[in-house]
Coordinates of C-alpha atoms and ligand atoms in Angstrom, one line a residue:
Chain A
M1 CA 3.7 -23.1 -41.2
A2 CA 1.5 -21.4 -38.5
Q3 CA -1.3 -23.0 -36.5
F4 CA -4.7 -21.7 -37.3
I5 CA -8.2 -21.8 -35.9
S6 CA -11.3 -20.7 -37.8
R7 CA -13.7 -18.3 -36.1
K8 CA -16.3 -21.1 -35.9
D9 CA -13.9 -23.5 -34.2
L10 CA -12.7 -20.8 -31.8
L11 CA -16.3 -20.3 -30.6
T12 CA -16.8 -24.1 -30.4
W13 CA -13.6 -24.4 -28.3
L14 CA -14.7 -21.5 -26.0
A15 CA -18.2 -23.0 -25.6
G16 CA -16.5 -26.3 -24.6
L17 CA -14.3 -24.5 -22.1
L18 CA -17.4 -22.9 -20.6
Q19 CA -18.6 -26.3 -19.3
H20 CA -15.8 -26.5 -16.7
R21 CA -14.4 -23.1 -16.5
T22 CA -15.4 -19.5 -16.1
V23 CA -14.7 -17.7 -19.4
V24 CA -14.2 -13.9 -19.1
A25 CA -14.4 -12.0 -22.3
P26 CA -15.1 -8.6 -23.7
V27 CA -18.9 -8.0 -23.8
I28 CA -21.1 -4.9 -24.2
V29 CA -22.4 -3.6 -20.9
Q30 CA -24.7 -0.6 -21.3
G31 CA -22.8 0.5 -24.4
N32 CA -19.3 0.0 -22.9
V33 CA -16.9 -2.8 -23.7
L34 CA -16.0 -4.5 -20.5
F35 CA -14.6 -7.9 -19.5
R36 CA -17.2 -10.0 -17.8
P37 CA -17.8 -13.7 -17.2
I38 CA -20.0 -15.0 -20.1
E39 CA -22.7 -17.6 -20.3
R40 CA -22.8 -18.0 -24.1
T41 CA -20.1 -17.3 -26.6
E42 CA -22.5 -15.1 -28.7
Q43 CA -22.0 -12.5 -26.0
I44 CA -18.3 -12.0 -26.9
V45 CA -17.7 -8.8 -29.0
F46 CA -14.8 -8.9 -31.4
T47 CA -13.9 -5.2 -31.7
S48 CA -10.8 -3.2 -31.9
E49 CA -12.3 -0.9 -29.3
K50 CA -10.4 -1.3 -26.0
S51 CA -12.4 -2.2 -22.9
V52 CA -13.2 0.9 -20.8
I53 CA -11.8 -0.8 -17.7
P54 CA -8.7 -3.0 -18.2
P55 CA -9.1 -6.8 -17.6
K56 CA -6.9 -6.5 -14.5
E57 CA -10.2 -6.3 -12.7
W58 CA -10.6 -10.1 -13.0
F59 CA -7.7 -10.4 -10.6
F60 CA -7.9 -7.1 -8.7
R61 CA -11.6 -6.2 -8.5
Q62 CA -13.1 -2.9 -8.1
N63 CA -14.9 -4.3 -5.1
D64 CA -13.6 -7.5 -3.6
V65 CA -14.6 -9.3 -0.5
L66 CA -11.3 -10.3 1.1
F67 CA -13.0 -12.4 3.7
T68 CA -16.3 -12.7 5.5
V69 CA -16.7 -12.6 9.3
L70 CA -19.5 -14.6 10.9
K71 CA -20.3 -14.1 14.5
K72 CA -21.7 -17.4 15.8
D73 CA -22.5 -18.6 19.3
S74 CA -19.4 -20.7 19.1
G75 CA -17.3 -17.7 18.4
T76 CA -16.2 -15.5 15.5
E77 CA -15.3 -17.2 12.2
I78 CA -13.4 -15.8 9.3
S79 CA -13.7 -17.3 5.8
P80 CA -11.5 -15.9 3.1
T81 CA -12.8 -15.6 -0.4
V82 CA -11.4 -18.4 -2.6
M83 CA -11.7 -19.0 -6.3
E84 CA -14.1 -21.8 -7.2
R85 CA -13.4 -22.5 -10.8
E86 CA -10.5 -22.3 -13.1
A87 CA -10.9 -19.4 -15.6
V88 CA -10.0 -18.3 -19.1
L89 CA -9.5 -14.6 -19.7
F90 CA -10.1 -14.2 -23.4
G91 CA -9.4 -11.3 -25.7
I92 CA -6.7 -9.5 -23.7
R93 CA -4.7 -6.8 -25.6
P94 CA -1.0 -6.9 -25.3
C95 CA -0.9 -3.6 -23.4
D96 CA -3.2 -5.0 -20.8
A97 CA -1.3 -8.3 -20.4
H98 CA 1.7 -6.0 -19.9
G99 CA -0.3 -4.1 -17.3
M100 CA -0.9 -7.3 -15.3
A101 CA 2.7 -8.2 -15.5
I102 CA 3.5 -4.8 -14.0
I103 CA 1.2 -5.1 -11.1
D104 CA 2.3 -8.7 -10.5
N105 CA 5.3 -7.1 -9.0
V106 CA 3.1 -5.6 -6.3
F107 CA 0.6 -8.3 -5.7
L108 CA 2.8 -11.4 -6.1
G109 CA 5.7 -9.8 -4.2
N110 CA 6.3 -11.2 -0.7
P111 CA 4.0 -11.7 1.0
A112 CA 1.8 -12.6 -2.0
D113 CA -1.7 -11.3 -2.0
A114 CA -3.5 -14.6 -1.7
L115 CA -6.6 -13.9 -3.7
Y116 CA -4.8 -12.2 -6.5
A117 CA -2.3 -15.0 -6.7
E118 CA -4.9 -17.7 -6.7
R119 CA -6.9 -16.1 -9.5
R120 CA -3.7 -15.5 -11.4
A121 CA -2.6 -19.1 -11.1
K122 CA -6.0 -20.5 -12.0
T123 CA -6.6 -18.3 -15.0
T124 CA -5.2 -18.8 -18.5
L125 CA -4.6 -15.7 -20.6
V126 CA -5.7 -15.7 -24.2
G127 CA -4.5 -12.6 -26.0
L128 CA -5.8 -10.8 -29.2
A129 CA -3.1 -9.0 -31.2
C130 CA -3.9 -5.5 -32.3
I131 CA -4.4 -5.1 -36.1
D132 CA -5.2 -1.4 -35.9
A133 CA -3.5 1.3 -33.9
C134 CA -5.7 2.4 -31.0
P135 CA -6.4 6.0 -29.9
G136 CA -3.9 7.2 -27.4
G137 CA -1.9 4.0 -27.3
F138 CA 1.9 4.0 -27.2
C139 CA 2.7 0.4 -26.1
S140 CA 5.8 0.0 -28.3
S141 CA 7.4 2.9 -26.3
M142 CA 6.9 1.1 -23.0
G143 CA 8.5 -2.2 -23.6
G144 CA 5.6 -3.9 -25.3
G145 CA 4.0 -3.8 -28.8
P146 CA 0.7 -4.2 -30.5
Q147 CA 1.4 -7.9 -31.3
D148 CA 3.7 -8.7 -28.4
P149 CA 2.8 -12.2 -27.3
S150 CA 5.0 -12.3 -24.1
R151 CA 3.0 -12.2 -20.8
L152 CA 0.2 -14.2 -22.4
D153 CA -0.4 -18.0 -22.5
I154 CA -1.9 -18.0 -26.0
M155 CA -1.9 -15.2 -28.6
L156 CA -4.4 -15.0 -31.4
T157 CA -3.9 -12.8 -34.4
E158 CA -6.7 -12.3 -36.9
A159 CA -6.1 -13.6 -40.4
G160 CA -8.4 -14.7 -43.1
D161 CA -11.5 -16.2 -41.6
G162 CA -10.0 -16.9 -38.3
F163 CA -6.9 -16.5 -36.2
I164 CA -3.3 -17.5 -36.2
V165 CA -2.6 -19.3 -32.9
Q166 CA 0.7 -18.8 -31.0
V167 CA 1.2 -21.1 -28.1
I168 CA 3.3 -19.3 -25.5
T169 CA 3.2 -21.3 -22.4
E170 CA 2.6 -24.9 -21.3
K171 CA -0.6 -23.6 -19.6
G172 CA -1.7 -22.3 -23.0
N173 CA -0.8 -25.5 -24.7
A174 CA -2.9 -27.5 -22.2
L175 CA -5.9 -25.3 -22.8
L176 CA -5.7 -25.8 -26.5
A177 CA -5.9 -29.6 -26.2
S178 CA -9.6 -29.3 -27.0
A179 CA -9.3 -26.9 -29.9
R180 CA -9.5 -27.8 -33.6
L181 CA -6.3 -26.3 -35.0
S182 CA -5.1 -26.6 -38.5
D183 CA -1.9 -25.7 -40.3
S184 CA -2.1 -22.6 -42.4
S185 CA 0.2 -20.5 -44.6
L186 CA -1.7 -17.4 -43.8
Q187 CA 0.4 -14.4 -42.7
A188 CA -0.7 -12.0 -40.0
A189 CA -0.9 -8.4 -41.1
A190 CA 2.1 -6.2 -40.2
P191 CA 1.7 -4.7 -36.8
P192 CA 0.4 -1.1 -36.8
E193 CA 2.5 1.9 -36.1
L194 CA 1.8 3.4 -32.7
D195 CA 2.3 6.9 -31.3
K196 CA 5.7 7.2 -29.7
A197 CA 6.7 8.5 -26.3
P198 CA 10.4 8.4 -25.6
A199 CA 10.3 6.6 -22.3
V200 CA 13.9 5.2 -22.2
G201 CA 15.7 6.8 -19.3
I202 CA 12.6 8.7 -18.1
A203 CA 13.3 8.1 -14.4
K204 CA 16.3 10.4 -14.5
P205 CA 14.6 13.6 -15.5
M206 CA 11.6 12.6 -13.3
E207 CA 13.9 12.6 -10.4
R208 CA 15.9 15.7 -11.3
F209 CA 12.9 17.9 -12.1
F210 CA 10.7 16.6 -9.3
N211 CA 10.4 20.1 -7.9
H212 CA 10.1 21.9 -11.2
E213 CA 7.3 24.4 -11.7
Y214 CA 6.3 22.2 -14.7
W215 CA 4.1 20.2 -12.3
S216 CA 2.1 23.0 -11.1
R217 CA 1.5 24.2 -14.6
V218 CA 0.1 20.7 -15.6
A219 CA -1.8 20.3 -12.4
D220 CA -3.4 23.7 -12.9
R221 CA -6.0 22.2 -15.2
C222 CA -6.4 18.9 -13.5
I223 CA -9.9 18.7 -12.0
G224 CA -9.1 15.8 -9.8
C225 CA -11.7 13.5 -11.2
Q226 CA -9.5 10.4 -10.8
I227 CA -10.7 8.9 -14.1
C228 CA -7.0 8.4 -15.1
T229 CA -6.6 6.1 -12.1
Y230 CA -9.7 4.1 -12.5
V231 CA -9.1 3.2 -16.2
C232 CA -5.4 2.4 -15.8
P233 CA -4.2 -1.2 -16.0
T234 CA -1.3 -0.5 -13.7
C235 CA -3.0 1.5 -10.9
H236 CA -3.1 -0.8 -7.9
C237 CA -3.9 1.4 -4.9
F238 CA -6.8 0.4 -2.8
D239 CA -8.8 1.0 0.3
V240 CA -9.9 -1.6 2.8
R241 CA -13.1 -1.2 4.8
D242 CA -15.8 -3.3 6.5
Y243 CA -19.3 -3.7 5.2
Q244 CA -22.1 -5.1 7.3
A245 CA -25.1 -6.9 5.8
K246 CA -27.5 -9.4 7.1
G247 CA -25.7 -10.7 10.1
K248 CA -22.4 -11.0 8.4
I249 CA -19.4 -8.7 8.0
E250 CA -17.4 -8.4 4.8
R251 CA -14.0 -6.9 4.7
L252 CA -14.0 -5.1 1.4
R253 CA -11.1 -4.1 -0.8
T254 CA -12.0 -1.3 -3.2
W255 CA -10.0 0.6 -5.8
D256 CA -8.7 3.9 -4.6
G257 CA -6.9 6.7 -6.4
C258 CA -4.1 9.1 -5.5
Q259 CA -5.9 12.1 -7.0
S260 CA -8.4 12.3 -4.1
A261 CA -7.6 14.8 -1.4
L262 CA -8.5 12.3 1.2
F263 CA -6.2 9.5 -0.1
N264 CA -3.3 10.3 2.1
R265 CA -4.9 12.3 4.9
I266 CA -4.2 10.5 8.2
A267 CA -6.5 10.3 11.2
G268 CA -5.8 13.5 13.1
G269 CA -5.9 15.6 9.9
H270 CA -2.3 15.9 8.6
N271 CA -2.3 15.6 4.8
P272 CA 1.1 15.0 3.3
R273 CA -0.1 15.8 -0.3
P274 CA -2.3 18.8 0.4
N275 CA -2.5 20.2 -3.1
R276 CA -3.3 19.2 -6.7
T277 CA 0.3 19.6 -7.8
A278 CA 1.6 17.1 -5.3
R279 CA -1.2 14.7 -6.2
L280 CA -0.9 14.9 -9.9
R281 CA 2.9 14.5 -9.7
Q282 CA 2.4 11.5 -7.5
R283 CA 0.6 9.6 -10.3
F284 CA 3.3 10.3 -12.8
A285 CA 6.2 9.9 -10.4
H286 CA 4.8 6.6 -9.2
K287 CA 4.7 5.1 -12.7
L288 CA 7.9 6.7 -14.1
L289 CA 10.2 7.0 -11.1
Y290 CA 9.1 5.0 -8.0
F291 CA 8.1 1.9 -9.9
P292 CA 11.5 1.5 -11.6
K293 CA 13.2 2.3 -8.3
D294 CA 11.2 -0.3 -6.4
Y295 CA 11.0 -3.0 -9.0
Q296 CA 14.4 -3.3 -10.8
G297 CA 13.7 -0.8 -13.6
V298 CA 10.2 -1.8 -14.4
L299 CA 8.2 1.2 -15.7
G300 CA 4.7 1.4 -14.2
C301 CA 2.9 2.2 -17.4
S302 CA 2.1 -0.1 -20.3
G303 CA 1.2 2.6 -22.8
C304 CA -2.4 1.6 -23.2
G305 CA -3.5 5.1 -23.7
R306 CA -6.7 5.0 -21.6
C307 CA -5.8 7.9 -19.4
V308 CA -4.8 9.9 -22.5
V309 CA -8.2 9.3 -24.1
R310 CA -10.4 9.6 -21.0
C311 CA -8.9 12.7 -19.2
P312 CA -11.5 15.4 -19.5
V313 CA -8.8 18.1 -19.7
N314 CA -6.4 16.4 -22.0
I315 CA -3.6 15.7 -19.6
D316 CA -1.5 13.4 -21.6
I317 CA 1.2 11.1 -20.2
R318 CA 2.9 10.9 -23.5
E319 CA 3.3 14.7 -23.4
V320 CA 4.5 14.5 -19.8
I321 CA 7.1 11.9 -20.8
S322 CA 8.4 14.0 -23.7
D323 CA 8.3 17.3 -21.7
M324 CA 10.4 15.7 -19.0
Q325 CA 12.8 14.3 -21.5
K326 CA 13.1 17.7 -23.1
L327 CA 13.8 19.3 -19.8
G328 CA 16.5 16.8 -19.3
V329 CA 18.1 17.5 -22.7
E330 CA 17.8 21.3 -22.4
N331 CA 19.4 21.3 -19.0
A332 CA 22.1 19.0 -20.0
V333 CA 23.0 21.4 -22.8
G334 CA 22.6 24.4 -20.5
S335 CA 25.0 23.1 -17.9
A336 CA 27.6 21.8 -20.4
Chain B
M1 CA -9.0 -24.5 16.9
E2 CA -6.3 -24.6 14.3
A3 CA -6.9 -22.1 11.5
P4 CA -7.3 -23.8 8.1
E5 CA -4.3 -23.4 5.8
A6 CA -6.1 -21.1 3.3
V7 CA -7.0 -18.7 6.2
R8 CA -3.4 -18.4 7.4
A9 CA -2.0 -18.1 3.9
N10 CA -4.0 -15.0 3.2
P11 CA -2.0 -12.1 4.7
F12 CA -5.1 -9.9 5.0
V13 CA -6.8 -12.4 7.4
P14 CA -6.1 -11.3 11.0
Y15 CA -5.6 -13.6 14.0
L16 CA -8.7 -13.6 16.2
A17 CA -7.8 -12.1 19.5
T18 CA -9.5 -11.2 22.8
V19 CA -9.3 -7.9 24.6
K20 CA -8.1 -8.8 28.1
E21 CA -7.9 -5.4 29.7
I22 CA -8.6 -1.8 28.9
T23 CA -7.0 1.0 30.9
D24 CA -7.7 4.7 30.6
L25 CA -4.4 6.5 30.1
T26 CA -5.8 10.0 29.4
P27 CA -9.2 11.3 28.7
D28 CA -8.8 10.2 25.0
V29 CA -6.2 7.5 25.1
K30 CA -6.8 3.9 26.2
L31 CA -4.3 1.1 26.7
F32 CA -5.6 -2.2 25.2
S33 CA -4.1 -5.5 26.4
I34 CA -4.8 -8.2 23.9
E35 CA -4.2 -11.9 23.6
L36 CA -4.3 -13.9 20.4
N37 CA -6.8 -16.8 20.7
D38 CA -4.7 -19.4 19.0
E39 CA -1.8 -20.7 21.1
A40 CA 0.5 -21.4 18.2
A41 CA -0.1 -17.9 17.0
R42 CA 0.7 -16.5 20.4
K43 CA 4.0 -18.2 20.4
S44 CA 5.0 -17.2 16.9
F45 CA 3.8 -13.6 17.1
D46 CA 7.2 -11.9 17.7
Y47 CA 7.9 -8.2 17.2
K48 CA 10.4 -5.5 18.0
P49 CA 10.2 -2.0 19.4
G50 CA 8.9 0.4 16.6
Q51 CA 6.9 -2.2 14.7
F52 CA 3.1 -1.9 14.3
A53 CA 0.1 -4.1 13.6
F54 CA -3.4 -3.7 12.3
L55 CA -6.2 -4.0 14.8
S56 CA -9.7 -4.9 13.6
A57 CA -13.0 -3.9 15.1
F58 CA -15.0 -6.2 13.0
G59 CA -17.8 -4.5 11.2
V60 CA -16.1 -1.1 11.5
G61 CA -12.7 -1.7 9.9
E62 CA -9.1 -2.0 10.8
S63 CA -6.3 0.5 11.5
A64 CA -2.6 0.4 12.0
F65 CA -1.3 1.1 15.5
G66 CA 2.2 1.0 17.0
L67 CA 2.9 -2.0 19.3
T68 CA 3.3 -0.5 22.7
S69 CA 4.5 -3.6 24.5
V70 CA 7.7 -5.6 24.3
A71 CA 7.5 -9.2 23.0
Y72 CA 10.1 -10.8 25.3
R73 CA 7.9 -10.2 28.4
N74 CA 5.3 -12.6 26.9
S75 CA 2.5 -10.8 28.6
G76 CA 0.2 -10.0 25.8
I77 CA 0.1 -7.4 23.0
E78 CA -0.5 -3.8 24.0
F79 CA -1.6 -0.8 22.0
A80 CA -2.1 2.7 23.3
I81 CA -4.8 4.1 21.1
R82 CA -6.1 7.7 20.9
R83 CA -9.7 8.2 19.8
V84 CA -9.3 10.0 16.5
G85 CA -11.1 8.1 13.8
T86 CA -13.9 5.6 13.3
V87 CA -11.9 2.5 14.1
S88 CA -10.2 3.9 17.1
S89 CA -13.6 5.2 18.4
A90 CA -15.1 1.7 17.9
L91 CA -12.2 0.2 19.8
H92 CA -12.8 2.7 22.6
E93 CA -16.3 1.4 22.9
L94 CA -15.2 -2.2 23.5
E95 CA -15.3 -4.0 26.8
P96 CA -12.8 -6.6 28.0
G97 CA -13.7 -10.0 26.5
A98 CA -14.5 -8.5 23.1
T99 CA -13.1 -10.3 20.0
V100 CA -10.9 -8.3 17.8
G101 CA -8.5 -9.1 14.9
V102 CA -4.8 -8.6 14.8
R103 CA -2.5 -8.9 11.9
G104 CA 1.2 -8.1 11.8
P105 CA 3.7 -7.3 12.9
Y106 CA 4.8 -4.9 10.1
G107 CA 7.5 -2.5 9.4
N108 CA 11.1 -2.0 10.5
F109 CA 12.1 -1.3 14.1
F110 CA 14.4 0.7 16.3
P111 CA 17.9 -0.9 16.0
M112 CA 18.2 -1.4 19.7
D113 CA 21.5 -3.4 19.3
E114 CA 23.1 -0.4 17.7
Y115 CA 22.1 1.8 20.6
K116 CA 23.9 -0.4 23.2
G117 CA 26.5 1.5 25.1
K118 CA 25.0 4.8 24.0
N119 CA 23.2 7.6 26.0
I120 CA 19.6 7.7 24.9
V121 CA 17.4 10.7 24.8
I122 CA 13.7 9.8 24.3
I123 CA 11.4 12.7 23.4
G124 CA 7.7 12.0 23.1
G125 CA 4.8 14.3 22.6
G126 CA 1.3 13.2 23.4
I127 CA 0.4 9.8 21.9
G128 CA 3.8 9.9 20.3
M129 CA 5.0 8.2 23.5
A130 CA 3.2 5.0 22.4
P131 CA 5.8 3.6 20.0
L132 CA 8.6 4.9 22.4
R133 CA 7.4 2.9 25.4
P134 CA 8.8 -0.4 24.1
V135 CA 12.1 1.3 23.6
I136 CA 12.1 2.6 27.2
D137 CA 11.1 -0.8 28.5
T138 CA 13.8 -2.5 26.6
I139 CA 16.4 -0.2 28.0
I140 CA 15.1 -0.4 31.5
D141 CA 14.9 -4.2 31.4
H142 CA 18.5 -4.3 30.1
R143 CA 19.7 -1.3 32.0
D144 CA 23.5 -2.1 32.0
D145 CA 23.6 -2.5 28.2
F146 CA 22.8 1.2 27.7
G147 CA 24.3 4.6 28.9
N148 CA 22.2 7.4 30.5
L149 CA 18.6 7.5 29.7
T150 CA 16.7 10.8 29.5
I151 CA 13.0 10.7 28.9
I152 CA 11.3 13.9 28.0
N153 CA 7.5 13.4 27.9
G154 CA 5.2 16.3 27.0
A155 CA 1.5 16.8 26.5
R156 CA -1.1 19.5 26.2
T157 CA -2.2 19.2 29.9
P158 CA -1.2 17.0 32.8
R159 CA -4.2 14.8 32.2
D160 CA -2.9 14.1 28.7
L161 CA 0.4 12.6 29.8
V162 CA 0.3 8.9 28.7
F163 CA 1.9 6.2 30.8
A164 CA 1.7 8.5 33.9
S165 CA 1.6 5.4 36.2
E166 CA 4.9 4.3 34.9
F167 CA 6.9 7.5 35.4
E168 CA 7.9 6.6 38.9
A169 CA 9.3 3.1 38.0
W170 CA 11.1 4.6 35.0
S171 CA 12.8 7.4 37.1
E172 CA 13.8 4.8 39.8
A173 CA 15.9 2.9 37.2
K174 CA 19.6 3.5 37.2
D175 CA 20.9 6.6 35.4
T176 CA 17.5 7.5 34.2
N177 CA 16.0 11.0 34.2
V178 CA 12.4 11.5 33.5
V179 CA 11.3 15.0 32.6
L180 CA 7.7 15.9 32.2
T181 CA 6.3 19.0 30.7
V182 CA 2.9 20.4 29.7
D183 CA 1.7 23.2 27.4
A184 CA -0.8 24.3 30.1
G185 CA -0.8 23.2 33.7
D186 CA -3.7 22.9 36.1
D187 CA -4.2 23.5 39.9
S188 CA -2.3 20.5 41.0
W189 CA 0.5 20.7 38.5
T190 CA 3.9 21.7 40.0
G191 CA 6.1 20.6 37.1
R192 CA 7.3 22.3 34.0
V193 CA 5.0 24.4 31.7
A194 CA 6.9 24.6 28.5
L195 CA 7.0 23.3 25.0
I196 CA 9.1 20.2 24.3
P197 CA 11.7 21.9 22.1
A198 CA 12.3 24.5 24.8
V199 CA 12.8 21.8 27.4
V200 CA 15.3 20.1 25.1
K201 CA 17.2 23.4 24.8
E202 CA 17.2 23.9 28.5
L203 CA 18.3 20.3 29.4
K204 CA 21.0 20.4 26.7
P205 CA 21.6 16.6 26.4
S206 CA 25.0 16.0 25.0
H207 CA 25.3 14.6 21.5
H208 CA 28.5 12.7 22.4
N209 CA 27.9 9.0 22.0
A210 CA 24.2 9.7 22.0
V211 CA 21.0 9.0 20.0
A212 CA 17.8 11.0 20.2
I213 CA 14.5 9.2 19.5
T214 CA 11.5 11.4 19.0
C215 CA 7.9 10.9 18.2
G216 CA 5.0 13.3 18.2
P217 CA 2.9 15.7 16.2
P218 CA 4.7 17.1 13.0
I219 CA 5.1 20.6 14.4
M220 CA 6.7 19.3 17.6
I221 CA 9.1 17.1 15.6
R222 CA 10.1 20.0 13.4
F223 CA 11.1 22.2 16.3
T224 CA 12.6 19.4 18.3
L225 CA 14.8 18.5 15.4
A226 CA 16.0 22.1 15.2
A227 CA 16.7 22.1 18.9
L228 CA 18.7 18.9 18.7
K229 CA 20.7 20.1 15.8
E230 CA 21.6 23.2 17.6
L231 CA 22.9 21.0 20.4
G232 CA 25.2 19.3 17.9
F233 CA 23.2 16.1 17.1
S234 CA 23.7 15.0 13.6
N235 CA 20.9 13.8 11.3
E236 CA 22.0 10.2 11.8
Q237 CA 21.7 10.6 15.6
I238 CA 18.1 11.7 15.4
V239 CA 15.5 9.0 14.9
T240 CA 11.8 9.2 14.5
T241 CA 8.8 7.1 13.4
L242 CA 6.7 8.3 10.5
E243 CA 3.0 8.1 10.2
G244 CA 1.2 7.3 7.0
K245 CA -2.3 6.3 5.9
M246 CA -2.0 2.6 5.9
K247 CA -4.3 0.0 4.5
C248 CA -2.2 -3.1 3.9
G249 CA 1.2 -2.9 5.7
M250 CA 2.7 -4.8 2.8
G251 CA 3.7 -2.2 0.2
K252 CA 0.6 -3.0 -1.9
C253 CA -2.2 -0.5 -1.2
G254 CA -0.1 2.5 -2.2
R255 CA -1.3 4.6 0.6
C256 CA 1.7 5.3 2.7
N257 CA 4.4 6.1 0.2
V258 CA 6.9 9.0 0.5
G259 CA 8.5 9.1 -2.8
E260 CA 9.6 5.5 -3.6
K261 CA 9.7 4.5 0.0
Y262 CA 6.8 2.8 1.7
V263 CA 6.4 3.8 5.4
C264 CA 4.9 0.4 6.1
V265 CA 7.8 -1.6 4.7
D266 CA 10.8 0.7 4.7
G267 CA 9.7 2.4 7.9
P268 CA 8.1 3.5 10.1
V269 CA 11.5 4.1 11.8
F270 CA 13.8 6.5 10.0
N271 CA 16.7 8.7 11.0
F272 CA 16.8 12.2 9.7
A273 CA 19.7 11.5 7.4
Q274 CA 17.3 9.1 5.6
I275 CA 14.4 11.5 5.8
S276 CA 16.4 14.4 4.4
K277 CA 17.1 12.3 1.3
F278 CA 13.4 11.6 0.6
I279 CA 12.4 13.1 -2.7
E280 CA 9.0 14.2 -1.3
Q281 CA 9.2 16.3 1.8
F282 CA 6.1 16.2 4.0
Ligands
SF4_401 S1 -0.7 5.5 -17.2 FE1 -2.2 5.8 -18.8 S2 -1.2 4.9 -20.6 FE2 -0.1 4.2 -18.8 S3 -1.0 2.2 -18.4 FE3 -2.1 3.7 -17.1 S4 -3.9 4.3 -18.3 FE4 -2.5 3.3 -19.7
SF4_402 S1 -8.2 12.2 -15.6 FE1 -7.2 14.2 -16.0 S2 -8.4 15.7 -14.8 FE2 -9.0 13.7 -14.0 S3 -7.6 13.4 -12.2 FE3 -6.6 12.4 -14.0 S4 -5.3 14.0 -14.8 FE4 -6.7 15.0 -13.5
FES403 S1 0.2 0.5 4.1 FE1 -0.3 -0.3 2.0 S2 1.5 0.4 1.0 FE2 2.0 0.9 3.0

């Protein structure tokens, strides 16, 4: 017997949570699905369409004030940004929960990024299982799956006139105290079949063919627009700069991306990745080679497919993965 | 005033500090002597030669700079900073008494203990001398722990030689040879006019029981490395510090990686045996 919540009771539950917490959920902003704090539950969109920007932005924001500096007569004062209210992040797809788990390695690793850690600790993750396969997605090849509940606190799976409720953590259990759940014999639909990219063992050919001309062939059509980095749930690079407004100074952290020519250029002019080939390879090598090396085998891609769908010149990480694997196989045969 | 817990727990929040003294080292390099405002912070701020810290010019930004001083002297934190970017330019505009921010120290360091008993060759080009100065000071302050010390310091012109006021004291130390060289002399210059790699070849320091520590512009490093290898130095015996675009110092911002290594965490100090194994060659 599974636990069940009707659509109506779900909205009532969320409306109740809104009184004491921030609820962040998928809404439509100028035609795009994005995760935003809501005021009313009617704003939530239930759509199989993935958010354009992954919900990691609740923890690692596109623009974040790390701290504010105030210059007073008594001296300079620094006040770091803190999170005021507990939050619920509602409607997370399993690939995006996986993405957060991947970048947790970076932000929660010693020394923990205080703001990210605080937001992560004070936010409960409510997932929505995928009923339909999404364009470009290949989550099941990357150690996740369309209905994988791990890395979430609560998982909801659409069934009948509501959702089957899986409680995954104690945090999730506590949040559900105010929800009207019932027992139900409804069965969730079978998970959809996703595209496949054979990622097991990918670090090996990535290392071996690091200097292969393959990379310049792919990079040849890259226009360096960086869209792939901005839509990715596991891209975590950032810039830090100061912003002055009305007598106060803000130290801002902003997303940055490795496809920009200025990303690595150091003061004085030396640019260690001076061409597109080096930069394009950096993005794939970071996810498929450096990440597993730095974090005990963890691959730096959740298979969400956003970069696949959004790249204006159809550079496709699934293709890169299989091409690299192919190179590995061909050369293993050739050298045998 | 004690910093509130939340402030200290956030690794991006710098210590507030006061600029005590600013000294012109060359036309575009200044030495900043800085003291942390908080007494407890002053006591706990410990660092080793080769490590770096971020210096904030509030309102302009922060940048990473090598620590130019040695911690055990307890005489404030020093940075030798060349005016090259927006932050360094803003720092150059400051006057003593200005409030800045310091966070750090970050990175690994020169393994001074491993160098004990060895002959040390220090080769610095231009502002590359900045991270080498704490190495020199450590050796000179513990002179009997180390073998011969050779310092080769080069710059574009005589006016660009950093730490010029310290050369005399260095060369008066026991078994210490200071060699200065410039790319182009001026009317009063009577010393060498030669590129650093040529000076290395001419001086022929022995690789026996020796370690060479070099820092400077990439092109100088490349030819100095070749010269040292010609003299029999192995990759393990040649050490340098790498530069990277750095925004965090904690392996998070993703700006300073060379392959899977982060210069800010795994470096900045590497020997050439390590560098030659990097998957990316810069
Ligand atoms: S690399 Fe592409 S598929 Fe992988 S997590 Fe990032 S956006 Fe999704
Ligand atoms: S989205 Fe495509 S074209 Fe744009 S930077 Fe990424 S790989 Fe290159
Ligand atoms: S400075 Fe941010 S990762 Fe090295």
